Amino acid sequence: MQLAGPGVLGPPADPDGALAVLREAVDLGITHIDTSGAYGPQVTNELIRAALHPYPEALHLATKVGATRDEHGGWPPAREPEALRRAVHDDLDTLGVEALDLVDLRLGNAEGPQPGSLAEAFETLAELQQRGLIRHLGVSNATAEQVAEARTIAPIVCVQNMYNLAHRHDDELVDKLAADGIAYVPFFPLGGFSPLQSAALADVAARSGATPMAVALAWLLQRSPNILLIPGTSSVAHLRENVAGAGLELLPG
């Protein structure tokens, strides 16, 4: 998300730097890259293809459909069947693949998940999966009820919701998905900390000899075995700091 220009619109100020981040991620052993045709739009997908195509066999690209962009930088929903079909075909073209590894249906809005049925939209993606254009399905920014509804339509392999050390409203859902062998992918894993929480995080980081963000990422990884991380960055140095968080062991107390 952070590889596109300001406001996730247009090209990055440093295209070579963006390509370097992607190549360094693969060199560091990362096998899961999260993207969306709405980033840019299509800018991030084009960067991923320029940096990494033909893709390593172990690399998995996850994309999201269900929102587009407007002239004000907003993210209006685009969950009508034809809009979803167009978004999937656009992602296939810009990423240069015959099938997408994972497509998440983006729900809700900028305020978070919103109640309502996802049936028509998710059935559309399930049809595209049956045609061989999508390998796996997931949902993003979803309520627990929408997750359950999606599972009655087609198997899902992940849920991508906002969740971190400071925002733990999905605790019950994380545990249920873990029991069912479904991944939970928290977005904004480093956002929304209050000053008091930030101070506590800094204290733990100082005692651990790590950065506060590394501690926050390590907490997520140790929270549950089904959690996969997608912290965004446009900097190779910051990417390395994030990866360092994966090796940090936090002790109770």
Coordinates of N, CA and C in Angstrom, one line a residue:
M1 N 0.8 -1.2 0.0 CA 0.0 0.0 0.0 C 0.9 1.3 0.0
Q2 N 2.0 1.2 0.7 CA 2.8 2.4 0.8 C 3.8 2.6 -0.3
L3 N 3.8 1.6 -1.3 CA 4.7 1.8 -2.4 C 4.2 2.7 -3.5
A4 N 2.9 3.0 -3.5 CA 2.4 4.0 -4.4 C 2.7 5.4 -3.9
G5 N 2.1 6.4 -4.6 CA 2.4 7.8 -4.3 C 1.6 8.2 -3.1
P6 N 1.7 9.5 -2.7 CA 0.9 10.1 -1.5 C -0.6 9.8 -1.7
G7 N -1.2 9.4 -0.5 CA -2.6 9.0 -0.6 C -2.9 7.8 -1.3
V8 N -1.8 6.9 -1.6 CA -1.9 5.7 -2.3 C -2.5 6.0 -3.7
L9 N -2.0 7.1 -4.3 CA -2.4 7.5 -5.6 C -1.2 7.8 -6.4
G10 N -1.2 7.4 -7.7 CA -0.1 7.7 -8.6 C 1.2 7.0 -8.3
P11 N 2.3 7.3 -9.0 CA 3.5 6.6 -8.8 C 4.3 7.1 -7.6
P12 N 5.2 6.3 -7.1 CA 6.0 6.7 -6.0 C 7.0 7.7 -6.4
A13 N 7.5 8.5 -5.4 CA 8.5 9.5 -5.7 C 9.8 8.9 -6.1
D14 N 10.1 7.7 -5.6 CA 11.3 7.0 -5.9 C 11.0 5.5 -6.4
P15 N 10.7 5.4 -7.7 CA 10.4 4.1 -8.2 C 11.4 3.1 -8.0
D16 N 12.7 3.4 -8.1 CA 13.8 2.5 -7.9 C 13.8 2.0 -6.5
G17 N 13.5 2.9 -5.6 CA 13.5 2.5 -4.2 C 12.3 1.5 -3.9
A18 N 11.2 1.7 -4.5 CA 10.1 0.8 -4.4 C 10.4 -0.6 -4.9
L19 N 11.1 -0.6 -6.1 CA 11.5 -1.9 -6.6 C 12.5 -2.6 -5.7
A20 N 13.4 -1.8 -5.1 CA 14.4 -2.4 -4.2 C 13.7 -3.0 -2.9
V21 N 12.7 -2.3 -2.4 CA 11.9 -2.9 -1.3 C 11.4 -4.3 -1.6
L22 N 10.7 -4.4 -2.8 CA 10.1 -5.7 -3.1 C 11.2 -6.7 -3.3
R23 N 12.3 -6.4 -3.9 CA 13.3 -7.4 -4.2 C 14.0 -7.8 -2.9
E24 N 14.2 -6.8 -2.0 CA 14.8 -7.1 -0.7 C 13.8 -8.0 0.2
A25 N 12.5 -7.8 0.1 CA 11.6 -8.6 0.8 C 11.7 -10.1 0.4
V26 N 11.8 -10.4 -0.9 CA 12.0 -11.8 -1.3 C 13.3 -12.3 -0.9
D27 N 14.4 -11.5 -1.0 CA 15.7 -11.9 -0.5 C 15.7 -12.2 0.9
L28 N 14.9 -11.6 1.7 CA 14.9 -11.8 3.2 C 14.0 -13.0 3.5
G29 N 13.4 -13.7 2.5 CA 12.6 -14.9 2.8 C 11.1 -14.7 2.9
I30 N 10.7 -13.4 2.7 CA 9.2 -13.2 2.8 C 8.5 -13.8 1.6
T31 N 7.4 -14.5 1.9 CA 6.7 -15.3 0.8 C 5.3 -14.8 0.6
H32 N 4.9 -13.8 1.3 CA 3.5 -13.3 1.2 C 3.5 -11.8 1.0
I33 N 3.0 -11.3 -0.1 CA 3.0 -9.9 -0.4 C 1.5 -9.5 -0.7
D34 N 1.0 -8.5 0.0 CA -0.3 -8.1 -0.1 C -0.4 -6.9 -1.0
T35 N -1.4 -6.9 -1.9 CA -1.6 -5.8 -2.8 C -3.0 -5.6 -3.1
S36 N -3.3 -4.6 -4.0 CA -4.7 -4.4 -4.5 C -4.6 -3.5 -5.8
G37 N -5.5 -3.8 -6.7 CA -5.5 -3.0 -7.9 C -5.9 -1.5 -7.6
A38 N -6.5 -1.3 -6.4 CA -6.9 0.1 -6.0 C -5.7 0.9 -5.5
Y39 N -4.6 0.2 -5.3 CA -3.4 1.0 -4.9 C -2.7 1.6 -6.1
G40 N -3.0 2.9 -6.3 CA -2.3 3.6 -7.4 C -3.3 4.4 -8.2
P41 N -4.4 3.9 -8.8 CA -4.7 2.5 -9.0 C -3.7 1.7 -9.9
Q42 N -3.5 0.5 -9.6 CA -2.7 -0.5 -10.4 C -1.2 -0.2 -10.2
V43 N -0.8 0.9 -9.6 CA 0.6 1.2 -9.5 C 1.4 0.1 -8.8
T44 N 0.9 -0.3 -7.6 CA 1.6 -1.3 -6.8 C 1.7 -2.6 -7.6
N45 N 0.6 -3.0 -8.2 CA 0.7 -4.2 -9.0 C 1.8 -4.2 -10.1
E46 N 1.8 -3.0 -10.8 CA 2.8 -2.9 -11.8 C 4.2 -2.9 -11.3
L47 N 4.5 -2.3 -10.1 CA 5.8 -2.4 -9.4 C 6.1 -3.8 -9.1
I48 N 5.2 -4.5 -8.5 CA 5.4 -5.9 -8.1 C 5.8 -6.7 -9.4
R49 N 5.1 -6.5 -10.5 CA 5.5 -7.3 -11.7 C 6.9 -6.9 -12.2
A50 N 7.2 -5.6 -12.2 CA 8.5 -5.1 -12.7 C 9.6 -5.6 -11.8
A51 N 9.4 -5.7 -10.5 CA 10.5 -6.1 -9.6 C 10.6 -7.7 -9.6
L52 N 9.6 -8.4 -9.7 CA 9.6 -9.8 -9.3 C 9.2 -10.8 -10.3
H53 N 8.6 -10.4 -11.4 CA 8.1 -11.4 -12.4 C 9.3 -11.8 -13.3
P54 N 9.4 -13.1 -13.6 CA 8.6 -14.2 -13.2 C 8.8 -14.5 -11.7
Y55 N 7.7 -14.8 -11.0 CA 7.6 -14.9 -9.6 C 8.3 -16.2 -9.1
P56 N 9.0 -16.1 -8.0 CA 9.5 -17.3 -7.3 C 8.4 -18.2 -7.0
E57 N 8.6 -19.5 -7.1 CA 7.5 -20.5 -6.9 C 6.9 -20.4 -5.5
A58 N 7.8 -20.0 -4.5 CA 7.3 -19.9 -3.1 C 6.5 -18.7 -2.8
L59 N 6.5 -17.7 -3.7 CA 5.9 -16.4 -3.4 C 4.4 -16.4 -3.6
H60 N 3.7 -15.9 -2.7 CA 2.2 -15.8 -2.8 C 1.8 -14.4 -2.8
L61 N 1.0 -14.0 -3.8 CA 0.5 -12.7 -4.0 C -1.0 -12.7 -3.6
A62 N -1.3 -11.8 -2.6 CA -2.7 -11.7 -2.2 C -3.2 -10.3 -2.6
T63 N -4.4 -10.3 -3.2 CA -4.9 -9.0 -3.7 C -6.4 -8.9 -3.1
K64 N -6.9 -7.7 -3.2 CA -8.2 -7.4 -2.7 C -9.0 -6.7 -3.7
V65 N -10.3 -7.0 -3.8 CA -11.3 -6.4 -4.7 C -12.5 -6.0 -3.8
G66 N -13.3 -5.0 -4.4 CA -14.5 -4.6 -3.6 C -14.5 -3.1 -3.4
A67 N -13.4 -2.4 -3.8 CA -13.3 -0.9 -3.6 C -12.6 -0.4 -4.8
T68 N -12.9 0.9 -5.1 CA -12.2 1.6 -6.2 C -11.7 2.9 -5.7
R69 N -11.2 3.8 -6.5 CA -10.8 5.1 -6.1 C -11.6 6.2 -6.8
D70 N -11.7 7.3 -6.1 CA -12.4 8.5 -6.7 C -11.4 9.6 -6.8
E71 N -11.9 10.7 -7.4 CA -11.0 11.9 -7.7 C -10.5 12.6 -6.4
H72 N -11.2 12.3 -5.3 CA -10.8 12.9 -4.0 C -9.9 12.0 -3.2
G73 N -9.5 10.8 -3.7 CA -8.7 9.9 -3.0 C -9.5 9.0 -2.1
G74 N -10.8 9.0 -2.2 CA -11.7 8.1 -1.4 C -11.7 6.7 -2.0
W75 N -12.3 5.8 -1.2 CA -12.4 4.4 -1.5 C -13.8 3.9 -1.7
P76 N -14.6 4.4 -2.6 CA -16.0 4.0 -2.7 C -16.1 2.5 -3.0
P77 N -17.1 1.8 -2.5 CA -17.2 0.4 -2.7 C -17.5 0.1 -4.2
A78 N -17.1 -1.1 -4.6 CA -17.3 -1.5 -6.0 C -17.5 -3.0 -5.9
R79 N -18.6 -3.4 -5.3 CA -18.9 -4.8 -5.0 C -20.0 -5.5 -5.9
E80 N -20.4 -4.7 -7.0 CA -21.3 -5.3 -7.9 C -20.6 -6.4 -8.7
P81 N -21.3 -7.4 -9.1 CA -20.7 -8.5 -9.8 C -19.8 -8.1 -11.0
E82 N -20.2 -7.2 -11.8 CA -19.4 -6.8 -13.0 C -18.2 -6.1 -12.5
A83 N -18.3 -5.2 -11.5 CA -17.1 -4.5 -11.0 C -16.1 -5.5 -10.4
L84 N -16.5 -6.5 -9.8 CA -15.6 -7.5 -9.2 C -14.9 -8.3 -10.3
R85 N -15.7 -8.7 -11.3 CA -15.1 -9.4 -12.4 C -14.0 -8.6 -13.1
R86 N -14.4 -7.3 -13.3 CA -13.4 -6.4 -14.0 C -12.1 -6.3 -13.1
A87 N -12.3 -6.1 -11.8 CA -11.2 -6.0 -10.9 C -10.3 -7.2 -10.9
V88 N -10.9 -8.4 -10.9 CA -10.1 -9.6 -11.0 C -9.3 -9.7 -12.3
H89 N -9.9 -9.4 -13.4 CA -9.2 -9.5 -14.7 C -8.1 -8.4 -14.8
D90 N -8.4 -7.2 -14.2 CA -7.3 -6.2 -14.2 C -6.1 -6.7 -13.4
D91 N -6.4 -7.3 -12.3 CA -5.3 -7.8 -11.4 C -4.5 -8.9 -12.2
L92 N -5.2 -9.8 -12.8 CA -4.5 -10.8 -13.6 C -3.6 -10.2 -14.7
D93 N -4.1 -9.2 -15.3 CA -3.3 -8.5 -16.4 C -2.1 -7.8 -15.8
T94 N -2.3 -7.0 -14.8 CA -1.2 -6.1 -14.3 C -0.2 -6.9 -13.6
L95 N -0.6 -8.0 -12.9 CA 0.4 -8.8 -12.2 C 1.0 -9.8 -13.1
G96 N 0.4 -10.1 -14.3 CA 1.0 -11.0 -15.3 C 0.9 -12.4 -14.9
V97 N -0.3 -12.9 -14.4 CA -0.5 -14.2 -13.9 C -1.7 -14.8 -14.6
E98 N -1.8 -16.1 -14.6 CA -3.0 -16.8 -15.2 C -4.1 -17.0 -14.1
A99 N -3.6 -17.1 -12.9 CA -4.6 -17.2 -11.8 C -4.0 -16.5 -10.6
L100 N -4.9 -15.8 -9.8 CA -4.5 -15.1 -8.6 C -4.4 -16.0 -7.4
D101 N -3.3 -16.0 -6.6 CA -3.2 -16.9 -5.5 C -4.3 -16.7 -4.5
L102 N -4.6 -15.5 -4.2 CA -5.6 -15.2 -3.1 C -6.3 -13.9 -3.5
V103 N -7.6 -13.9 -3.4 CA -8.4 -12.7 -3.6 C -9.3 -12.5 -2.3
D104 N -9.1 -11.4 -1.6 CA -10.0 -11.0 -0.5 C -11.1 -10.1 -1.0
L105 N -12.3 -10.3 -0.5 CA -13.4 -9.4 -0.8 C -13.3 -8.3 0.3
R106 N -13.1 -7.1 -0.1 CA -13.0 -6.0 0.8 C -14.5 -5.5 1.1
L107 N -14.8 -5.5 2.4 CA -16.1 -5.1 2.9 C -16.0 -3.8 3.7
G108 N -17.2 -3.4 4.3 CA -17.2 -2.2 5.2 C -16.8 -0.9 4.5
N109 N -16.2 0.0 5.3 CA -15.7 1.3 4.8 C -14.6 1.7 5.7
A110 N -14.2 3.0 5.5 CA -13.1 3.5 6.3 C -13.3 3.5 7.8
E111 N -14.6 3.4 8.2 CA -14.9 3.4 9.6 C -14.8 2.0 10.2
G112 N -14.6 1.0 9.3 CA -14.5 -0.4 9.8 C -15.5 -1.3 9.2
P113 N -15.7 -2.5 9.7 CA -16.7 -3.4 9.2 C -18.1 -2.9 9.3
Q114 N -19.0 -3.2 8.4 CA -20.4 -2.8 8.5 C -21.2 -4.0 8.3
P115 N -22.3 -4.1 9.0 CA -23.2 -5.3 8.8 C -23.8 -5.3 7.5
G116 N -24.2 -6.5 7.1 CA -24.9 -6.7 5.8 C -24.4 -8.0 5.1
S117 N -25.2 -8.5 4.2 CA -24.9 -9.7 3.5 C -23.8 -9.5 2.4
L118 N -22.9 -10.4 2.3 CA -21.9 -10.4 1.3 C -22.2 -11.4 0.2
A119 N -23.4 -12.1 0.2 CA -23.7 -13.2 -0.6 C -23.4 -13.0 -2.1
E120 N -24.0 -12.0 -2.7 CA -23.9 -11.8 -4.1 C -22.5 -11.5 -4.5
A121 N -21.8 -10.7 -3.8 CA -20.4 -10.4 -4.1 C -19.5 -11.7 -4.0
F122 N -19.7 -12.4 -2.9 CA -18.8 -13.5 -2.6 C -19.1 -14.7 -3.6
E123 N -20.4 -14.8 -3.9 CA -20.7 -15.8 -4.9 C -20.1 -15.5 -6.3
T124 N -19.9 -14.2 -6.6 CA -19.3 -13.8 -7.9 C -17.8 -14.3 -7.8
L125 N -17.1 -14.1 -6.7 CA -15.7 -14.5 -6.6 C -15.6 -16.0 -6.6
A126 N -16.6 -16.7 -6.0 CA -16.6 -18.2 -6.0 C -16.7 -18.7 -7.4
E127 N -17.5 -18.0 -8.2 CA -17.7 -18.5 -9.6 C -16.3 -18.3 -10.4
L128 N -15.6 -17.2 -10.1 CA -14.4 -17.0 -10.8 C -13.3 -18.0 -10.3
Q129 N -13.4 -18.4 -9.0 CA -12.6 -19.4 -8.5 C -12.8 -20.8 -9.2
Q130 N -14.1 -21.1 -9.4 CA -14.5 -22.3 -10.1 C -14.0 -22.3 -11.6
R131 N -13.8 -21.1 -12.2 CA -13.3 -21.0 -13.5 C -11.8 -21.1 -13.6
G132 N -11.1 -21.2 -12.4 CA -9.7 -21.3 -12.4 C -8.9 -20.0 -12.4
L133 N -9.6 -18.9 -12.2 CA -9.0 -17.5 -12.2 C -8.5 -17.1 -10.8
I134 N -9.0 -17.8 -9.8 CA -8.6 -17.5 -8.4 C -8.3 -18.8 -7.7
R135 N -7.2 -18.9 -7.0 CA -6.9 -20.2 -6.3 C -7.6 -20.2 -4.9
H136 N -7.5 -19.1 -4.2 CA -8.1 -19.1 -2.8 C -8.8 -17.8 -2.6
L137 N -9.8 -17.9 -1.6 CA -10.6 -16.7 -1.3 C -10.5 -16.3 0.2
G138 N -10.7 -15.1 0.4 CA -10.7 -14.6 1.8 C -11.7 -13.4 1.9
V139 N -11.8 -12.8 3.1 CA -12.6 -11.6 3.3 C -11.8 -10.6 4.1
S140 N -12.0 -9.3 3.9 CA -11.3 -8.2 4.6 C -12.3 -7.2 5.1
N141 N -11.9 -6.7 6.3 CA -12.8 -5.6 6.9 C -14.2 -6.2 7.2
A142 N -14.2 -7.4 7.7 CA -15.5 -8.2 7.8 C -15.9 -8.4 9.3
T143 N -17.2 -8.4 9.5 CA -17.7 -8.8 10.8 C -17.6 -10.3 10.9
A144 N -17.8 -10.8 12.2 CA -17.8 -12.3 12.4 C -18.9 -12.9 11.7
E145 N -20.0 -12.2 11.6 CA -21.2 -12.8 10.9 C -20.9 -12.9 9.4
Q146 N -20.2 -11.9 8.8 CA -19.9 -12.0 7.4 C -18.9 -13.1 7.1
V147 N -18.0 -13.3 8.0 CA -17.0 -14.4 7.9 C -17.8 -15.7 7.9
A148 N -18.7 -15.9 8.8 CA -19.5 -17.1 8.8 C -20.3 -17.3 7.5
E149 N -20.9 -16.2 7.0 CA -21.7 -16.3 5.8 C -20.8 -16.7 4.6
A150 N -19.6 -16.1 4.5 CA -18.7 -16.4 3.4 C -18.4 -17.9 3.4
R151 N -18.2 -18.5 4.6 CA -17.9 -19.9 4.7 C -19.0 -20.8 4.3
T152 N -20.2 -20.3 4.2 CA -21.3 -21.2 3.7 C -21.4 -21.2 2.2
I153 N -20.7 -20.2 1.6 CA -20.7 -20.1 0.1 C -19.5 -20.8 -0.5
A154 N -18.3 -20.6 0.1 CA -17.1 -21.2 -0.4 C -16.0 -21.2 0.7
P155 N -15.1 -22.1 0.7 CA -14.0 -22.2 1.7 C -13.2 -20.9 1.7
I156 N -12.8 -20.4 2.8 CA -11.9 -19.2 2.9 C -10.6 -19.7 3.6
V157 N -9.5 -19.0 3.2 CA -8.2 -19.3 3.8 C -7.7 -18.2 4.7
C158 N -8.4 -17.0 4.7 CA -7.9 -16.0 5.6 C -9.0 -14.9 5.8
V159 N -8.8 -14.2 6.9 CA -9.6 -13.0 7.2 C -8.6 -11.9 7.4
Q160 N -8.8 -10.8 6.7 CA -7.9 -9.6 6.9 C -8.6 -8.4 7.5
N161 N -8.4 -8.2 8.8 CA -9.1 -7.2 9.6 C -8.1 -6.3 10.3
M162 N -8.5 -5.2 10.8 CA -7.7 -4.3 11.6 C -7.6 -5.0 13.0
Y163 N -6.3 -5.2 13.5 CA -6.1 -5.8 14.8 C -4.6 -5.5 15.1
N164 N -4.4 -5.1 16.4 CA -3.1 -5.0 16.9 C -3.1 -5.0 18.4
L165 N -2.0 -4.7 19.0 CA -1.8 -4.8 20.5 C -2.8 -3.8 21.1
A166 N -3.1 -2.7 20.5 CA -4.0 -1.7 21.1 C -5.5 -1.9 20.7
H167 N -5.8 -2.6 19.6 CA -7.1 -2.8 19.1 C -7.4 -4.3 19.0
R168 N -8.0 -4.9 20.0 CA -8.1 -6.4 20.1 C -9.6 -6.8 20.1
H169 N -10.4 -6.1 19.3 CA -11.8 -6.4 19.3 C -12.1 -7.8 18.6
D170 N -11.1 -8.3 17.8 CA -11.3 -9.6 17.1 C -10.7 -10.7 17.9
D171 N -10.4 -10.6 19.2 CA -9.8 -11.7 19.9 C -10.5 -13.0 19.7
E172 N -11.8 -13.0 19.9 CA -12.6 -14.2 19.8 C -12.5 -14.8 18.4
L173 N -12.6 -13.9 17.3 CA -12.5 -14.4 16.0 C -11.1 -15.0 15.6
V174 N -10.1 -14.3 16.1 CA -8.7 -14.9 15.9 C -8.6 -16.3 16.4
D175 N -9.1 -16.5 17.6 CA -9.0 -17.9 18.2 C -9.9 -18.9 17.4
K176 N -11.1 -18.5 17.0 CA -11.9 -19.4 16.3 C -11.3 -19.8 14.9
L177 N -10.8 -18.8 14.2 CA -10.1 -19.1 13.0 C -8.9 -20.0 13.1
A178 N -8.1 -19.7 14.2 CA -7.0 -20.6 14.5 C -7.4 -22.0 14.7
A179 N -8.5 -22.3 15.4 CA -9.0 -23.6 15.6 C -9.4 -24.3 14.3
D180 N -9.9 -23.5 13.4 CA -10.3 -24.0 12.1 C -9.3 -24.0 11.0
G181 N -8.0 -23.6 11.3 CA -6.9 -23.6 10.4 C -7.0 -22.5 9.3
I182 N -7.6 -21.4 9.7 CA -7.7 -20.3 8.8 C -6.9 -19.1 9.2
A183 N -6.1 -18.5 8.3 CA -5.2 -17.4 8.7 C -6.0 -16.2 9.1
Y184 N -5.4 -15.4 10.0 CA -5.8 -14.1 10.3 C -4.7 -13.1 10.0
V185 N -5.0 -12.1 9.1 CA -4.0 -11.2 8.6 C -4.4 -9.8 9.1
P186 N -3.7 -9.3 10.2 CA -4.1 -8.0 10.7 C -3.5 -6.8 9.8
F187 N -4.4 -5.9 9.4 CA -3.9 -4.7 8.8 C -3.8 -3.6 9.8
F188 N -3.0 -2.6 9.5 CA -2.6 -1.5 10.4 C -2.0 -2.2 11.7
P189 N -1.1 -3.1 11.6 CA -0.5 -3.8 12.8 C 0.2 -2.8 13.7
L190 N 0.6 -1.6 13.2 CA 1.4 -0.7 14.0 C 0.7 0.6 14.2
G191 N -0.7 0.7 14.0 CA -1.4 1.9 14.1 C -2.3 2.0 15.3
G192 N -2.6 3.3 15.7 CA -3.7 3.6 16.6 C -3.3 3.5 18.1
F193 N -2.0 3.5 18.4 CA -1.6 3.4 19.8 C -1.8 4.8 20.5
S194 N -2.4 4.7 21.8 CA -2.5 6.0 22.5 C -1.1 6.3 23.1
P195 N -1.0 7.6 23.6 CA 0.3 8.0 24.2 C 0.7 7.0 25.3
L196 N -0.2 6.6 26.2 CA 0.1 5.7 27.3 C 0.5 4.4 26.8
Q197 N -0.2 3.8 25.8 CA 0.2 2.6 25.2 C 1.6 2.7 24.5
S198 N 1.8 3.8 23.8 CA 3.1 4.0 23.2 C 4.2 4.0 24.2
A199 N 4.0 4.6 25.3 CA 5.0 4.7 26.4 C 5.3 3.3 26.9
A200 N 4.3 2.5 27.1 CA 4.5 1.1 27.6 C 5.2 0.3 26.6
L201 N 4.9 0.5 25.3 CA 5.6 -0.2 24.2 C 7.1 0.1 24.2
A202 N 7.3 1.4 24.3 CA 8.7 1.9 24.3 C 9.5 1.3 25.5
D203 N 8.9 1.1 26.6 CA 9.5 0.6 27.8 C 9.9 -0.9 27.6
V204 N 9.0 -1.6 27.0 CA 9.3 -3.1 26.7 C 10.4 -3.1 25.6
A205 N 10.3 -2.2 24.7 CA 11.3 -2.2 23.6 C 12.7 -2.0 24.2
A206 N 12.8 -1.0 25.1 CA 14.1 -0.7 25.7 C 14.7 -1.9 26.5
R207 N 13.8 -2.6 27.2 CA 14.2 -3.7 27.9 C 14.6 -4.9 27.0
S208 N 14.0 -4.9 25.8 CA 14.3 -6.0 24.9 C 15.4 -5.7 23.9
G209 N 15.9 -4.5 23.9 CA 16.9 -4.1 23.0 C 16.4 -4.1 21.6
A210 N 15.1 -3.7 21.4 CA 14.5 -3.7 20.1 C 13.7 -2.4 19.9
T211 N 13.2 -2.1 18.7 CA 12.4 -1.0 18.5 C 10.9 -1.2 18.9
P212 N 10.2 -0.2 19.3 CA 8.8 -0.4 19.7 C 8.0 -1.1 18.6
M213 N 8.2 -0.8 17.3 CA 7.5 -1.5 16.3 C 7.8 -2.9 16.2
A214 N 9.1 -3.3 16.4 CA 9.4 -4.7 16.4 C 8.7 -5.4 17.5
V215 N 8.6 -4.8 18.7 CA 7.8 -5.4 19.8 C 6.4 -5.6 19.4
A216 N 5.8 -4.6 18.8 CA 4.4 -4.7 18.4 C 4.1 -5.9 17.4
L217 N 5.1 -6.0 16.4 CA 5.0 -7.1 15.5 C 5.2 -8.4 16.1
A218 N 6.2 -8.5 17.0 CA 6.5 -9.8 17.7 C 5.3 -10.2 18.5
W219 N 4.6 -9.2 19.2 CA 3.4 -9.6 20.0 C 2.3 -10.2 19.1
L220 N 2.1 -9.7 17.9 CA 1.1 -10.2 17.0 C 1.5 -11.7 16.6
L221 N 2.8 -11.9 16.2 CA 3.2 -13.2 15.8 C 3.0 -14.2 17.0
Q222 N 3.3 -13.8 18.2 CA 3.2 -14.7 19.3 C 1.7 -14.8 19.9
R223 N 0.9 -13.9 19.4 CA -0.5 -13.9 19.8 C -1.2 -15.2 19.4
S224 N -1.0 -15.7 18.2 CA -1.6 -16.9 17.7 C -0.9 -17.4 16.5
P225 N -0.8 -18.7 16.3 CA 0.0 -19.3 15.2 C -0.6 -19.0 13.8
N226 N -1.9 -18.6 13.7 CA -2.5 -18.4 12.4 C -2.3 -16.9 12.0
I227 N -1.6 -16.1 12.7 CA -1.5 -14.7 12.3 C -0.3 -14.5 11.3
L228 N -0.6 -13.9 10.2 CA 0.3 -13.5 9.2 C 0.4 -12.0 9.1
L229 N 1.6 -11.4 9.0 CA 1.8 -10.0 9.1 C 2.0 -9.3 7.7
I230 N 1.4 -8.1 7.5 CA 1.6 -7.4 6.3 C 1.9 -5.9 6.6
P231 N 2.9 -5.6 7.5 CA 3.2 -4.2 7.7 C 3.8 -3.6 6.5
G232 N 3.2 -2.4 6.1 CA 3.7 -1.7 4.9 C 4.9 -0.9 5.1
T233 N 5.7 -0.7 4.1 CA 6.8 0.2 4.1 C 7.2 0.5 2.7
S234 N 7.9 1.6 2.6 CA 8.5 2.0 1.3 C 10.0 2.2 1.4
S235 N 10.6 1.7 2.5 CA 12.0 1.8 2.9 C 12.6 0.4 3.1
V236 N 13.8 0.2 2.5 CA 14.5 -1.1 2.7 C 14.9 -1.1 4.2
A237 N 15.4 0.0 4.8 CA 15.8 0.0 6.2 C 14.7 -0.4 7.1
H238 N 13.5 0.2 6.8 CA 12.3 -0.1 7.7 C 11.9 -1.5 7.5
L239 N 12.0 -2.0 6.3 CA 11.6 -3.4 6.0 C 12.5 -4.3 6.9
R240 N 13.8 -4.0 6.9 CA 14.7 -4.9 7.7 C 14.3 -4.8 9.2
E241 N 13.9 -3.6 9.7 CA 13.5 -3.5 11.1 C 12.3 -4.3 11.4
N242 N 11.3 -4.3 10.4 CA 10.1 -5.1 10.6 C 10.4 -6.6 10.6
V243 N 11.3 -7.0 9.8 CA 11.7 -8.4 9.7 C 12.3 -8.9 11.0
A244 N 13.1 -7.9 11.6 CA 13.8 -8.2 12.9 C 12.7 -8.5 14.0
G245 N 11.6 -7.9 13.9 CA 10.5 -8.2 14.8 C 10.1 -9.6 14.9
A246 N 10.2 -10.3 13.7 CA 9.8 -11.7 13.6 C 10.7 -12.6 14.5
G247 N 11.9 -12.2 14.8 CA 12.8 -13.0 15.5 C 12.9 -12.6 17.0
L248 N 12.1 -11.7 17.4 CA 12.1 -11.2 18.8 C 11.2 -12.1 19.7
E249 N 11.7 -12.6 20.8 CA 10.8 -13.4 21.7 C 10.5 -12.6 22.9
L250 N 9.2 -12.4 23.1 CA 8.7 -11.6 24.2 C 8.4 -12.6 25.4
L251 N 8.7 -12.2 26.6 CA 8.5 -13.0 27.8 C 7.3 -12.5 28.5
P252 N 6.5 -13.4 29.2 CA 5.3 -12.9 29.9 C 5.8 -12.0 31.1
G253 N 4.9 -11.1 31.4 CA 5.2 -10.3 32.6 C 5.0 -8.8 32.3

